[in-house]
């Protein structure tokens, strides 16, 4: 049988067959499958590529059984597999999932030079089988079973795959005073949405008897039970809108120092293969042996997105203050060119179309300080240039995912002119990592302590305060009643309990998925901040192999971070910096905690004039500039960041600098930089920097705790009496009841005749408060009463609880529309590092940090924490407000030379203390404040030091220069009124105890919207 036009039909049939559930060799056909991970998807792509690359010269069957044909294909795939896979893993694994049909089927086939995939297609078609490609191999199933039996598959889809359809809170009539009407056919208070089955049916997928579907937006998992053809259609639909996990490229530079003969042999071996991983492993094994002449001379890990440049430096920077005084009396005076020494690496990787090959541009510079024997100044006053041994490598290469390249060999900087036969070998290792989409942190999945009744499931949700209230329309009610309004049922044996912020649900899977969808709707609707935590830790070099491998294997190093915290608690690790701040998506924020050093600098003259002088500064400490951008799913974060850390040493400054652009999933802890000092006295230590970004949704702070069930009442229509303070719109109508009409009743037209028509009836003012409320949309069942007291502007109403809830919600909405000011109070506290880091970790998941703030205030009263400063600002929305608390310090800010060469000084006062500048914006009817804020705190008094120069006349001039110790955070956030927020966390500078002890400082703010004419209470019984 030769290839014919029937191939197109066969391809169409087999395409549908690629959607069955993953399986093991001996798995039950009914066993449900889990969603495929990005690694599994990548394995499937590689296997499909191999199936197309293996070309079989001849396929000839004459009345062969299905098993004989499959065994032939297995054998040929192993023989013709030209990949670099180990011998035991070569070929294509064919797994017969279901037995062939009972009747004996014979296959006759004759093909020439055919790809393995095409040969398999013919064999399965003639054998009445179907196949699909899975990560573990090719799964074959009986076609008849494929079409009739029910199977269950789980698909991973975007969290908004079944988003609440066309849900616009502005269309829901929360306000009886508003004129907005209900959407057609939508019950009051119910969020309109389609079920997962309705959405799939609209896409042409049928659900025969015994089929079902459920979707949990908090996990992004779609679980479908159906026949195989329909499952294939579901898979095709999911693939058409598939959540393709972002890819991150991790790169590790390893520099090995060893004997010249050994390194040259390694070079020879590495030249025989595109992957030098084996050679690097052998050198690392030698380096770990005691007394070995091989050692790790340098190490750097960094990551970035495809197509984005990344820069990392681990260097020693000299003090920029001049060692020799500036001599303006000498026209040839100049300073030495002091360059940083260490490792500077610039990379730009790009993933190619095959998803596995990386086009890598690299620029590597290694500098090692070497003092010169002629460093003494010359007799003419000039300073000789200092030689800095260096090695600079620029290249562009292609490298496969998961492989290693030997990118260069050279003599170590500083040994070029010596007889020592020692060489450095530089290796680059790459890994393409997928940013996984784990379940939402709101779905804790805490197992139930008891087995739920048959047919029911149990789950625990972590519910932030105010979540359900934010979407309860038109008025808040008990949680259970509201869920019933949304279509949730509570069959026998179901449970709903709310303890603290944990909601325990026992119900059918369908009802649990509905509740998950409602939670996801509230999270999607809520304004969000991104909470940023960053820590840099110095660790023993023994941690290097494990951390480096973990960073290549995964994007989440939470487990490794916990080990680092434990090491710090044991004294094995030292925190060099800890930082926390929040920002909004798309807002670039900065956070600095450092010493600002000022010094004199000179510029060599271009002519015979004296050299020019100026004032320069150098920042020593921690600096982080970061801009997060939320993805469409609300949980994936694009992060563009610049990070610098300077730590002072005896005669230099150890600096770590990283510039990168990466993608993170909210909540994961990422190792973003890992360095080993290059040929320094601290080569037995490494620096590791960890970053975490949490997406924090914000909900209005509820005035009353959420009730799970309504209080039992003998009569659900019982009337209650409450007193309200109505908003101005209602007061105007009510006050008219107590005022005579300004226009007298008019009789016949004075300008008309006796034949003039009778005057039109003038509309009368409402006769009672009840008429006003009815006019505004409220109902008053039998027995209801209302009374308005004009002297106190209070409205007393007797009505049903449901109507009282509507009145209270309407009044609350109008209160939010009143003119307002915003009060921001700033608190600066200082305490032990472990305590503040723990509180920052807790706060990074929460909208309101009141609990953490109160804990520190309590500790301050006990004396274990210092309350350093407090500042309050109140301003109108949209205006800028500033407060400077402390004192002003006059400092030299500019130095120039006049026409006679004499120094001219300029001084400016600088506020020292607590300095806050902010601008708050409040939208109409909103309980949220959009806040742009700059908060600066001086962690120690300014420090004056003197630098001098030699004037043109030859005498010495001293200049008092000032160093400042500050922390400063500039950011933009959203904050609900009535809440507290940890604005920043940092390691202070400027005092001896800050260097010797693990001490941190934190800045908290509280935010309150103060409404003008705000009534004392919305309602009083």
Coordinates of C-alpha atoms in Angstrom, one line a residue, residues 273 286 311 346 552 735 751:
X273 CA 31.3 18.2 21.9
X286 CA 38.6 18.1 41.7
X311 CA 24.2 43.0 33.8
X346 CA 26.9 41.5 30.4
X552 CA 18.9 26.3 37.3
X735 CA -36.6 69.5 55.2
X751 CA -53.8 88.2 32.2

